[in-house]
Coordinates of C-alpha atoms in Angstrom, one line a residue:
M1 CA 68.2 -67.3 42.8
I2 CA 70.8 -64.7 43.6
H3 CA 74.1 -64.8 41.6
P4 CA 77.3 -65.1 43.7
S5 CA 78.1 -61.6 42.6
G6 CA 75.0 -60.3 44.3
F7 CA 73.1 -59.7 41.1
R8 CA 69.4 -60.7 41.4
P9 CA 67.7 -61.2 38.1
G10 CA 64.4 -59.5 37.3
D11 CA 61.2 -61.4 38.0
G12 CA 59.9 -60.9 34.5
R13 CA 56.5 -59.8 35.7
L14 CA 54.3 -57.8 33.4
T15 CA 53.6 -54.2 34.3
H16 CA 50.7 -52.2 32.8
E17 CA 52.1 -49.0 34.2
L18 CA 54.8 -47.1 32.4
D19 CA 56.0 -45.6 35.7
P20 CA 56.3 -47.9 38.7
Q21 CA 55.7 -44.9 41.0
D22 CA 52.4 -44.2 39.3
T23 CA 50.6 -47.6 39.6
G24 CA 47.4 -47.7 37.6
P25 CA 44.2 -49.4 38.6
Q26 CA 45.3 -53.0 39.3
D27 CA 43.3 -55.7 37.6
A28 CA 40.9 -58.0 39.2
C29 CA 41.8 -61.8 39.2
G30 CA 41.2 -64.3 36.4
V31 CA 39.4 -67.6 37.0
F32 CA 39.1 -70.7 34.9
G33 CA 37.4 -74.1 35.2
V34 CA 37.1 -77.1 33.0
W35 CA 35.3 -80.5 33.2
A36 CA 36.4 -82.6 30.3
P37 CA 37.0 -86.4 30.6
G38 CA 39.6 -87.5 28.1
E39 CA 41.3 -84.1 27.9
E40 CA 44.5 -82.8 29.4
V41 CA 42.6 -80.5 31.8
A42 CA 45.7 -79.1 33.5
K43 CA 47.1 -77.9 30.2
L44 CA 43.7 -76.5 29.2
A45 CA 43.7 -74.6 32.5
Y46 CA 47.2 -73.4 31.9
F47 CA 46.4 -72.0 28.5
G48 CA 43.1 -70.5 29.8
L49 CA 45.0 -68.7 32.6
Y50 CA 47.6 -67.6 30.0
A51 CA 44.8 -65.8 28.2
L52 CA 43.7 -64.2 31.5
Q53 CA 47.2 -63.2 32.6
H54 CA 46.3 -59.5 32.3
R55 CA 43.8 -59.8 35.1
G56 CA 46.4 -60.9 37.7
Q57 CA 50.2 -61.3 37.8
E58 CA 51.1 -61.9 41.4
S59 CA 50.4 -65.6 41.7
A60 CA 48.9 -68.5 39.7
G61 CA 47.6 -71.9 40.6
I62 CA 45.7 -75.0 39.3
A63 CA 43.8 -77.7 41.1
V64 CA 43.1 -81.0 39.3
S65 CA 40.9 -84.0 40.3
N66 CA 41.0 -87.5 38.9
G67 CA 37.7 -88.4 40.6
K68 CA 39.4 -89.6 43.8
Q69 CA 41.6 -86.8 45.0
I70 CA 42.4 -83.2 44.4
L71 CA 46.0 -82.0 43.7
V72 CA 46.7 -78.3 44.0
Y73 CA 49.9 -76.6 42.6
K74 CA 50.4 -72.8 43.0
D75 CA 53.2 -70.3 43.5
M76 CA 54.0 -66.6 43.2
G77 CA 54.7 -65.2 39.7
L78 CA 53.3 -65.4 36.2
V79 CA 51.5 -68.5 34.8
S80 CA 54.5 -69.3 32.6
Q81 CA 56.9 -69.0 35.6
V82 CA 54.8 -71.1 38.0
F83 CA 54.2 -74.1 35.6
D84 CA 56.4 -76.1 33.3
E85 CA 55.7 -79.2 31.2
A86 CA 56.7 -81.6 34.0
T87 CA 54.4 -80.0 36.6
L88 CA 51.5 -80.0 34.2
Q89 CA 52.1 -83.7 33.4
S90 CA 51.9 -84.5 37.1
L91 CA 48.4 -82.9 37.4
Q92 CA 46.4 -85.7 35.9
G93 CA 42.6 -85.8 35.9
Y94 CA 39.4 -84.8 34.1
L95 CA 38.4 -81.7 36.2
A96 CA 40.4 -78.6 37.0
I97 CA 40.2 -75.0 38.1
G98 CA 42.8 -72.3 37.7
H99 CA 43.4 -68.8 39.1
A100 CA 45.7 -65.9 38.3
R101 CA 45.7 -63.4 41.2
Y102 CA 46.1 -59.8 41.9
S103 CA 45.5 -59.3 45.7
T104 CA 42.4 -57.4 46.9
T105 CA 41.6 -58.7 50.4
G106 CA 44.8 -60.4 51.7
S107 CA 48.5 -59.6 51.0
S108 CA 50.4 -60.9 48.0
V109 CA 52.0 -63.9 49.7
W110 CA 52.0 -67.6 48.9
E111 CA 49.5 -68.4 51.7
N112 CA 46.9 -66.3 49.9
A113 CA 47.6 -67.7 46.4
Q114 CA 44.7 -69.6 44.9
P115 CA 43.0 -72.0 44.4
T116 CA 42.5 -72.3 48.1
F117 CA 42.0 -75.9 49.5
R118 CA 40.1 -77.4 52.4
A119 CA 39.4 -80.9 53.4
T120 CA 35.8 -81.9 54.3
T121 CA 34.0 -84.9 55.7
H122 CA 32.9 -85.8 52.2
G123 CA 36.3 -85.1 50.5
A124 CA 37.8 -81.8 49.7
V125 CA 37.1 -78.4 48.1
A126 CA 39.3 -76.1 46.0
L127 CA 38.1 -72.6 45.1
G128 CA 39.2 -69.6 43.0
H129 CA 37.7 -66.1 43.4
N130 CA 37.6 -63.0 41.2
G131 CA 36.3 -60.0 43.0
N132 CA 36.2 -58.7 46.6
L133 CA 33.8 -59.3 49.4
T134 CA 32.5 -56.4 51.5
N135 CA 31.4 -58.3 54.6
T136 CA 34.6 -60.1 55.3
G137 CA 34.6 -59.2 59.0
E138 CA 31.2 -60.6 59.4
L139 CA 32.2 -63.8 57.6
G140 CA 35.3 -64.1 59.8
R141 CA 33.1 -64.0 62.9
M142 CA 30.7 -66.5 61.3
A143 CA 33.6 -68.9 60.6
A144 CA 34.9 -68.6 64.1
E145 CA 31.4 -69.4 65.5
R146 CA 31.1 -72.5 63.3
R147 CA 34.5 -73.7 64.5
T148 CA 33.4 -73.3 68.1
R149 CA 30.0 -75.0 67.5
T150 CA 31.5 -77.9 65.6
G151 CA 34.6 -78.3 67.7
A152 CA 36.9 -77.9 64.7
T153 CA 40.5 -78.2 65.7
D154 CA 41.8 -76.3 62.7
K155 CA 42.5 -72.9 64.1
H156 CA 44.5 -71.6 61.1
A157 CA 43.6 -67.9 60.6
M158 CA 42.2 -67.1 57.2
T159 CA 43.8 -64.0 55.8
S160 CA 41.8 -63.7 52.6
D161 CA 38.1 -63.5 51.8
T162 CA 38.6 -66.5 49.5
G163 CA 40.0 -68.5 52.3
L164 CA 37.0 -67.7 54.4
M165 CA 34.6 -68.8 51.7
T166 CA 36.4 -72.0 51.3
E167 CA 36.4 -72.7 55.1
L168 CA 32.7 -71.9 55.4
M169 CA 31.8 -74.3 52.5
A170 CA 33.9 -77.0 54.1
S171 CA 32.3 -76.5 57.5
Y172 CA 29.0 -78.2 56.7
S173 CA 30.0 -81.7 57.5
D174 CA 26.5 -83.1 57.1
R175 CA 26.0 -81.7 53.5
S176 CA 27.4 -82.1 50.1
L177 CA 29.5 -79.2 48.7
E178 CA 26.6 -78.2 46.4
D179 CA 24.2 -77.9 49.4
A180 CA 26.8 -76.1 51.4
A181 CA 27.4 -73.6 48.6
V182 CA 23.6 -72.9 48.5
E183 CA 23.8 -72.2 52.2
V184 CA 26.9 -70.0 52.1
L185 CA 26.5 -68.0 48.8
P186 CA 23.5 -66.0 49.9
Q187 CA 25.4 -64.8 52.9
L188 CA 28.2 -63.3 50.8
R189 CA 28.2 -59.6 50.1
G190 CA 30.3 -57.8 47.4
A191 CA 31.7 -59.0 44.2
F192 CA 32.4 -62.7 43.6
S193 CA 32.8 -64.7 40.4
L194 CA 33.8 -68.2 41.6
V195 CA 35.1 -71.5 40.3
F196 CA 35.2 -74.3 42.8
M197 CA 35.3 -78.1 42.8
D198 CA 35.2 -81.3 44.8
E199 CA 36.6 -84.6 43.5
T200 CA 33.8 -85.1 40.9
T201 CA 32.0 -81.8 40.1
L202 CA 32.9 -78.4 38.7
Y203 CA 31.0 -75.4 40.2
A204 CA 30.7 -71.8 39.2
A205 CA 28.8 -68.9 40.8
R206 CA 28.4 -65.2 40.3
D207 CA 27.2 -62.6 42.8
P208 CA 23.7 -61.2 42.5
Q209 CA 25.0 -57.9 41.0
G210 CA 27.3 -59.7 38.5
V211 CA 30.0 -57.1 39.1
R212 CA 32.8 -59.2 37.6
P213 CA 32.3 -61.2 34.3
L214 CA 32.0 -65.0 34.1
M215 CA 31.5 -66.9 30.9
L216 CA 30.3 -70.4 30.1
G217 CA 31.7 -72.4 27.1
R218 CA 31.3 -75.8 25.6
L219 CA 34.0 -78.3 24.5
D220 CA 33.3 -81.4 22.4
R221 CA 33.8 -83.5 25.5
G222 CA 33.0 -81.1 28.3
W223 CA 32.4 -77.6 29.7
V224 CA 34.5 -74.5 30.5
V225 CA 34.0 -71.4 32.6
A226 CA 36.3 -68.4 32.5
S227 CA 36.4 -64.7 33.4
E228 CA 36.6 -63.7 29.7
Q229 CA 35.7 -65.1 26.4
A230 CA 39.3 -65.0 25.2
A231 CA 40.1 -67.9 27.5
L232 CA 37.3 -69.9 25.9
D233 CA 38.6 -69.1 22.5
T234 CA 42.2 -70.1 23.5
V235 CA 41.2 -73.6 24.6
G236 CA 38.8 -74.2 21.6
A237 CA 35.6 -73.8 23.6
S238 CA 32.5 -72.3 22.0
F239 CA 30.9 -69.4 23.9
I240 CA 27.4 -70.4 25.3
R241 CA 26.4 -67.6 27.6
E242 CA 27.4 -65.6 30.6
I243 CA 26.8 -67.1 34.1
E244 CA 23.8 -65.1 35.3
P245 CA 24.0 -62.8 38.4
G246 CA 22.9 -64.9 41.4
E247 CA 23.4 -68.2 39.5
L248 CA 25.2 -71.4 40.6
I249 CA 26.0 -74.0 38.0
A250 CA 27.3 -77.5 38.5
V251 CA 28.9 -79.9 35.9
D252 CA 29.4 -83.6 36.5
E253 CA 28.9 -86.9 34.7
N254 CA 25.1 -86.1 34.6
G255 CA 25.7 -82.9 32.6
L256 CA 25.2 -79.3 33.5
R257 CA 22.6 -78.1 36.0
S258 CA 21.7 -74.6 37.2
R259 CA 20.0 -72.9 40.1
H260 CA 19.6 -69.4 41.4
F261 CA 20.7 -68.7 45.0
A262 CA 19.6 -65.0 44.9
E263 CA 17.5 -62.6 42.9
P264 CA 19.6 -61.0 40.1
R265 CA 20.3 -57.2 40.5
P266 CA 22.8 -56.5 37.7
K267 CA 25.5 -53.9 38.4
G268 CA 28.3 -54.8 36.1
C269 CA 31.6 -52.9 36.5
V270 CA 31.9 -50.2 34.0
F271 CA 35.7 -50.1 34.4
E272 CA 35.8 -53.5 32.7
Y273 CA 34.9 -51.6 29.5
V274 CA 37.3 -48.8 30.2
Y275 CA 40.4 -50.7 31.1
L276 CA 40.3 -54.1 32.8
A277 CA 39.0 -56.5 30.2
R278 CA 40.9 -57.5 27.0
P279 CA 39.7 -55.6 23.9
D280 CA 38.5 -58.9 22.4
A281 CA 36.2 -59.5 25.4
T282 CA 32.4 -59.2 25.1
I283 CA 30.5 -58.3 28.3
A284 CA 26.7 -58.2 28.5
G285 CA 26.6 -58.4 24.7
R286 CA 28.9 -55.4 24.1
N287 CA 32.3 -55.9 22.6
V288 CA 34.9 -54.1 24.8
H289 CA 37.0 -52.8 21.8
A290 CA 33.9 -51.4 20.2
A291 CA 32.9 -49.7 23.4
R292 CA 36.3 -48.1 23.8
V293 CA 36.3 -46.8 20.2
E294 CA 32.9 -45.3 20.8
M295 CA 34.2 -43.7 24.0
G296 CA 36.8 -42.0 21.8
R297 CA 34.2 -40.8 19.3
T298 CA 32.1 -39.4 22.1
L299 CA 35.1 -37.7 23.6
A300 CA 35.8 -36.0 20.3
R301 CA 32.3 -34.7 20.2
E302 CA 32.3 -33.5 23.8
A303 CA 35.8 -32.0 23.9
P304 CA 36.9 -31.0 20.3
V305 CA 40.3 -29.4 19.7
E306 CA 42.2 -28.2 16.7
A307 CA 45.2 -30.5 16.2
D308 CA 47.4 -32.2 13.5
L309 CA 47.6 -35.7 15.0
V310 CA 45.9 -38.0 17.4
I311 CA 48.1 -40.5 19.3
A312 CA 47.6 -42.9 22.2
T313 CA 49.4 -43.6 25.4
P314 CA 50.2 -47.3 24.7
E315 CA 48.4 -49.6 24.8
S316 CA 45.3 -49.0 26.8
G317 CA 44.5 -45.7 25.2
T318 CA 44.7 -47.0 21.6
P319 CA 41.0 -47.9 20.8
A320 CA 39.7 -44.6 22.2
A321 CA 42.4 -42.7 20.2
I322 CA 41.2 -44.5 17.1
G323 CA 37.6 -43.4 17.8
F324 CA 38.7 -39.9 18.5
A325 CA 40.5 -39.7 15.2
E326 CA 37.6 -41.1 13.3
E327 CA 35.1 -38.7 14.7
S328 CA 37.3 -35.6 14.6
G329 CA 38.8 -36.2 11.2
I330 CA 42.3 -35.7 12.7
P331 CA 44.7 -38.4 11.5
F332 CA 45.7 -41.1 13.9
G333 CA 49.4 -41.9 14.2
Q334 CA 51.9 -43.8 16.3
G335 CA 53.7 -41.4 18.6
F336 CA 55.7 -43.8 20.7
V337 CA 57.8 -46.9 20.5
K338 CA 57.3 -49.2 23.5
N339 CA 60.0 -51.5 24.7
A340 CA 58.5 -55.0 24.4
Y341 CA 60.6 -56.3 27.3
V342 CA 59.0 -54.3 30.1
G343 CA 59.3 -56.8 33.0
R344 CA 60.1 -55.5 36.4
T345 CA 63.8 -55.4 37.3
F346 CA 65.5 -55.6 40.7
I347 CA 68.2 -53.4 39.5
Q348 CA 67.6 -50.0 41.0
P349 CA 68.1 -47.1 38.5
S350 CA 70.5 -44.3 39.3
Q351 CA 69.0 -41.0 40.2
T352 CA 69.6 -39.9 36.6
L353 CA 67.6 -42.8 35.2
R354 CA 64.9 -42.5 37.9
Q355 CA 64.3 -38.9 36.7
L356 CA 63.9 -40.2 33.1
G357 CA 60.9 -42.2 34.3
V358 CA 58.9 -43.7 31.5
R359 CA 61.8 -43.4 29.0
L360 CA 63.0 -46.8 30.2
K361 CA 59.8 -48.3 28.6
L362 CA 58.7 -45.7 26.1
N363 CA 60.3 -43.5 23.5
A364 CA 58.8 -40.7 21.4
L365 CA 58.9 -40.9 17.6
R366 CA 60.4 -37.5 16.9
E367 CA 60.0 -37.8 13.1
V368 CA 56.2 -38.2 13.6
I369 CA 55.5 -35.6 16.2
E370 CA 58.0 -32.8 15.7
G371 CA 56.2 -29.5 14.8
K372 CA 52.8 -31.1 15.4
R373 CA 49.8 -30.1 17.5
L374 CA 48.9 -33.3 19.3
V375 CA 45.9 -34.9 20.9
V376 CA 47.0 -37.6 23.4
V377 CA 44.3 -40.1 24.4
D378 CA 44.6 -42.2 27.6
D379 CA 42.0 -44.3 29.4
S380 CA 42.3 -42.8 32.9
I381 CA 44.4 -40.6 35.2
V382 CA 45.3 -41.9 38.7
R383 CA 48.1 -39.8 40.2
G384 CA 49.1 -38.0 37.0
N385 CA 52.8 -38.9 37.1
T386 CA 52.8 -41.0 34.0
Q387 CA 50.9 -38.4 32.0
R388 CA 53.3 -35.7 33.2
A389 CA 56.3 -37.7 32.0
V390 CA 54.7 -38.6 28.7
L391 CA 53.8 -35.0 27.9
K392 CA 57.2 -33.7 28.8
M393 CA 58.7 -36.3 26.5
L394 CA 56.5 -35.2 23.6
R395 CA 57.4 -31.5 24.1
E396 CA 61.1 -32.4 24.1
A397 CA 60.6 -34.3 20.9
G398 CA 59.2 -31.1 19.3
A399 CA 55.4 -31.1 19.7
T400 CA 54.1 -27.6 19.6
E401 CA 50.9 -28.3 21.5
V402 CA 49.8 -31.2 23.6
H403 CA 46.1 -31.7 24.4
L404 CA 45.2 -34.6 26.7
R405 CA 41.9 -36.4 26.4
I406 CA 40.7 -39.1 28.8
S407 CA 38.2 -41.7 27.9
S408 CA 36.8 -42.1 31.4
P409 CA 35.6 -39.4 33.9
P410 CA 37.8 -38.3 36.8
V411 CA 38.5 -41.2 39.2
K412 CA 37.6 -39.9 42.6
W413 CA 36.5 -42.9 44.6
P414 CA 38.1 -46.2 45.6
C415 CA 36.8 -49.6 44.5
F416 CA 35.7 -52.2 47.1
Y417 CA 34.6 -54.8 44.5
G418 CA 37.9 -56.2 43.1
I419 CA 40.0 -53.3 41.7
D420 CA 42.9 -52.0 43.7
F421 CA 43.1 -48.2 43.0
A422 CA 45.4 -45.8 44.7
T423 CA 44.0 -44.5 48.0
R424 CA 41.5 -41.6 47.7
A425 CA 44.1 -39.1 49.0
E426 CA 46.4 -40.1 46.1
L427 CA 43.9 -39.7 43.3
I428 CA 44.8 -36.4 41.6
A429 CA 41.2 -35.6 40.7
N430 CA 40.3 -35.3 44.3
G431 CA 42.6 -32.5 45.1
L432 CA 42.7 -30.5 41.9
S433 CA 40.2 -29.1 39.3
T434 CA 40.6 -30.2 35.6
D435 CA 42.4 -26.9 34.8
E436 CA 44.7 -27.4 37.8
I437 CA 45.5 -31.0 36.7
A438 CA 46.2 -29.7 33.2
K439 CA 48.7 -27.2 34.5
S440 CA 50.2 -29.8 36.9
I441 CA 51.0 -32.3 34.2
G442 CA 51.9 -29.8 31.5
A443 CA 49.0 -30.1 29.1
D444 CA 47.8 -27.2 27.0
S445 CA 44.3 -28.5 27.6
L446 CA 42.7 -31.5 29.4
A447 CA 39.2 -32.9 29.1
Y448 CA 37.5 -36.1 30.3
I449 CA 34.5 -37.9 28.8
T450 CA 31.3 -37.3 30.7
L451 CA 29.8 -40.0 32.9
D452 CA 26.8 -40.3 30.6
G453 CA 28.9 -40.4 27.5
M454 CA 31.1 -43.2 28.8
T455 CA 28.0 -45.1 29.9
E456 CA 26.2 -44.8 26.6
A457 CA 29.3 -46.3 24.8
T458 CA 28.8 -49.5 26.8
H459 CA 25.2 -50.0 25.5
Q460 CA 24.2 -50.8 29.1
P461 CA 21.6 -48.8 31.0
A462 CA 23.1 -46.8 33.8
D463 CA 21.1 -48.6 36.4
R464 CA 22.7 -51.9 35.4
L465 CA 26.3 -50.7 35.9
C466 CA 28.5 -50.0 38.9
R467 CA 30.1 -46.6 38.4
A468 CA 31.2 -46.0 42.0
C469 CA 34.8 -45.1 41.2
F470 CA 33.5 -42.2 39.2
D471 CA 30.3 -41.1 41.1
G472 CA 30.8 -42.5 44.6
V473 CA 27.5 -44.4 44.4
Y474 CA 28.2 -47.9 45.8
P475 CA 25.5 -50.5 44.7
I476 CA 26.4 -52.9 47.5
E477 CA 26.4 -51.7 51.1
L478 CA 29.8 -51.1 52.7
P479 CA 30.1 -51.9 56.4
E480 CA 32.3 -49.4 58.1
E481 CA 34.9 -52.1 59.1
E482 CA 35.5 -53.0 55.4
L483 CA 36.9 -49.5 54.8
L484 CA 40.2 -50.8 56.3
G485 CA 40.9 -52.4 52.9
K486 CA 42.8 -55.4 51.7
H487 CA 44.6 -56.1 55.0
L488 CA 41.4 -56.3 57.1
L489 CA 41.8 -60.0 58.1
E490 CA 45.5 -59.7 58.7
I491 CA 44.8 -56.7 61.0
A492 CA 42.4 -58.9 62.9
V493 CA 45.1 -61.6 63.3
D494 CA 47.9 -59.2 64.2
P495 CA 46.9 -55.5 64.6
L496 CA 50.4 -54.3 65.3
A497 CA 51.8 -55.7 62.0
H498 CA 49.5 -53.5 60.0
T499 CA 49.4 -50.2 61.8
D500 CA 49.9 -48.4 58.5
A501 CA 46.7 -49.9 57.1
L502 CA 44.7 -48.6 60.0
S503 CA 45.7 -45.0 59.2
R504 CA 45.4 -45.3 55.4
P505 CA 42.7 -43.0 53.9

């Protein structure tokens, strides 16, 4: 709504980045599913998505079935903006799936919001997806061939990999959804943690590499699946186990059943430990907060420095900063005050305010840092603009030395499995050496944790992790066409509308 005066209110969206011009790695999506007769499943899905809001803030949606029909409600914005009490009350049933989206393949528009929905001969299917497929072009051709073969009249062009999966599963008119899934899932390549449903059954599936997390939980009267354990805790479900790589589970009135559609080849995303997952998450048996603290300890051993105080860039650098302080013996302190109301605004700052950058969201505690030699710990550097502004602020507040320590190695490669990094050309570590980066951002010294040091902190063997954003070794083959990125399907529909994507590095 726009006020008659022309003022347009802020959208209230969360932002991880302190500087809108230095967007950090954008989270993967969050998925949630619940089968629980007698419970208010729409509200359970709402609160589950609320706990997963950090994983996607562009759109949110919930699909609910009462056993006879599926209702889907979705819109752009945060979970709390999309749903209200009246809307949730209208979504009555005993089975629901939910999704909080950050776009990977497919633009951030309502048409690509999830859950996606498709009618079938047997009923309908709704689906939510966390991850990103790498053979989207191949699947698009496969879907077109099936339309031609079956004489389907629905020619609506799918502009997301999730939409393609939904269409393919709905295209097997002679099979149940479960049998169709067993046919389609082995043909998918890339990262996918899925929740999907027909009128009576909840399904969940995870790619053979298990790139993105997916958890199974138990309610007194049902079952829950979610991207992270925090969502299970929020709705009062007890954690049972992770959905295994290559596994498909189904929950209906007969209970829970499981089958494997592919041989597991685990390659979990190491960046879940570094940044993406909530600190209270546990992935592959390793608590994320503990892993981040250990990364800080390792960093202190690998890159020691004489200083008076260790501080973090709020909030993602805090666990590693605590670990660095514990290992080094240098006291940990709070160097910044962060504005709790950091939603995006449509009011454009003046040139003066634009130059102030992160000061709109962060302010240095002069009384704490004045006259001190500081170690500043952060989880990663993308373009370097945020760190440059933070370090300048600290010097202006009286810091005598500022040493930057990063709890992940230099990010040099893009992710094709569900994280939207800056383009490779924009990644500062691709163009400059560590010393050159330090000079560019105004640090007295800069050091990153080693790849082995970060890996050891996860307690996972290196061969069970995807570390491609750091070492360029992609565990799932990347067809050349997929390098076009998130707008691949839209380019196929309208090449002229996305000429910028065709030339993007």
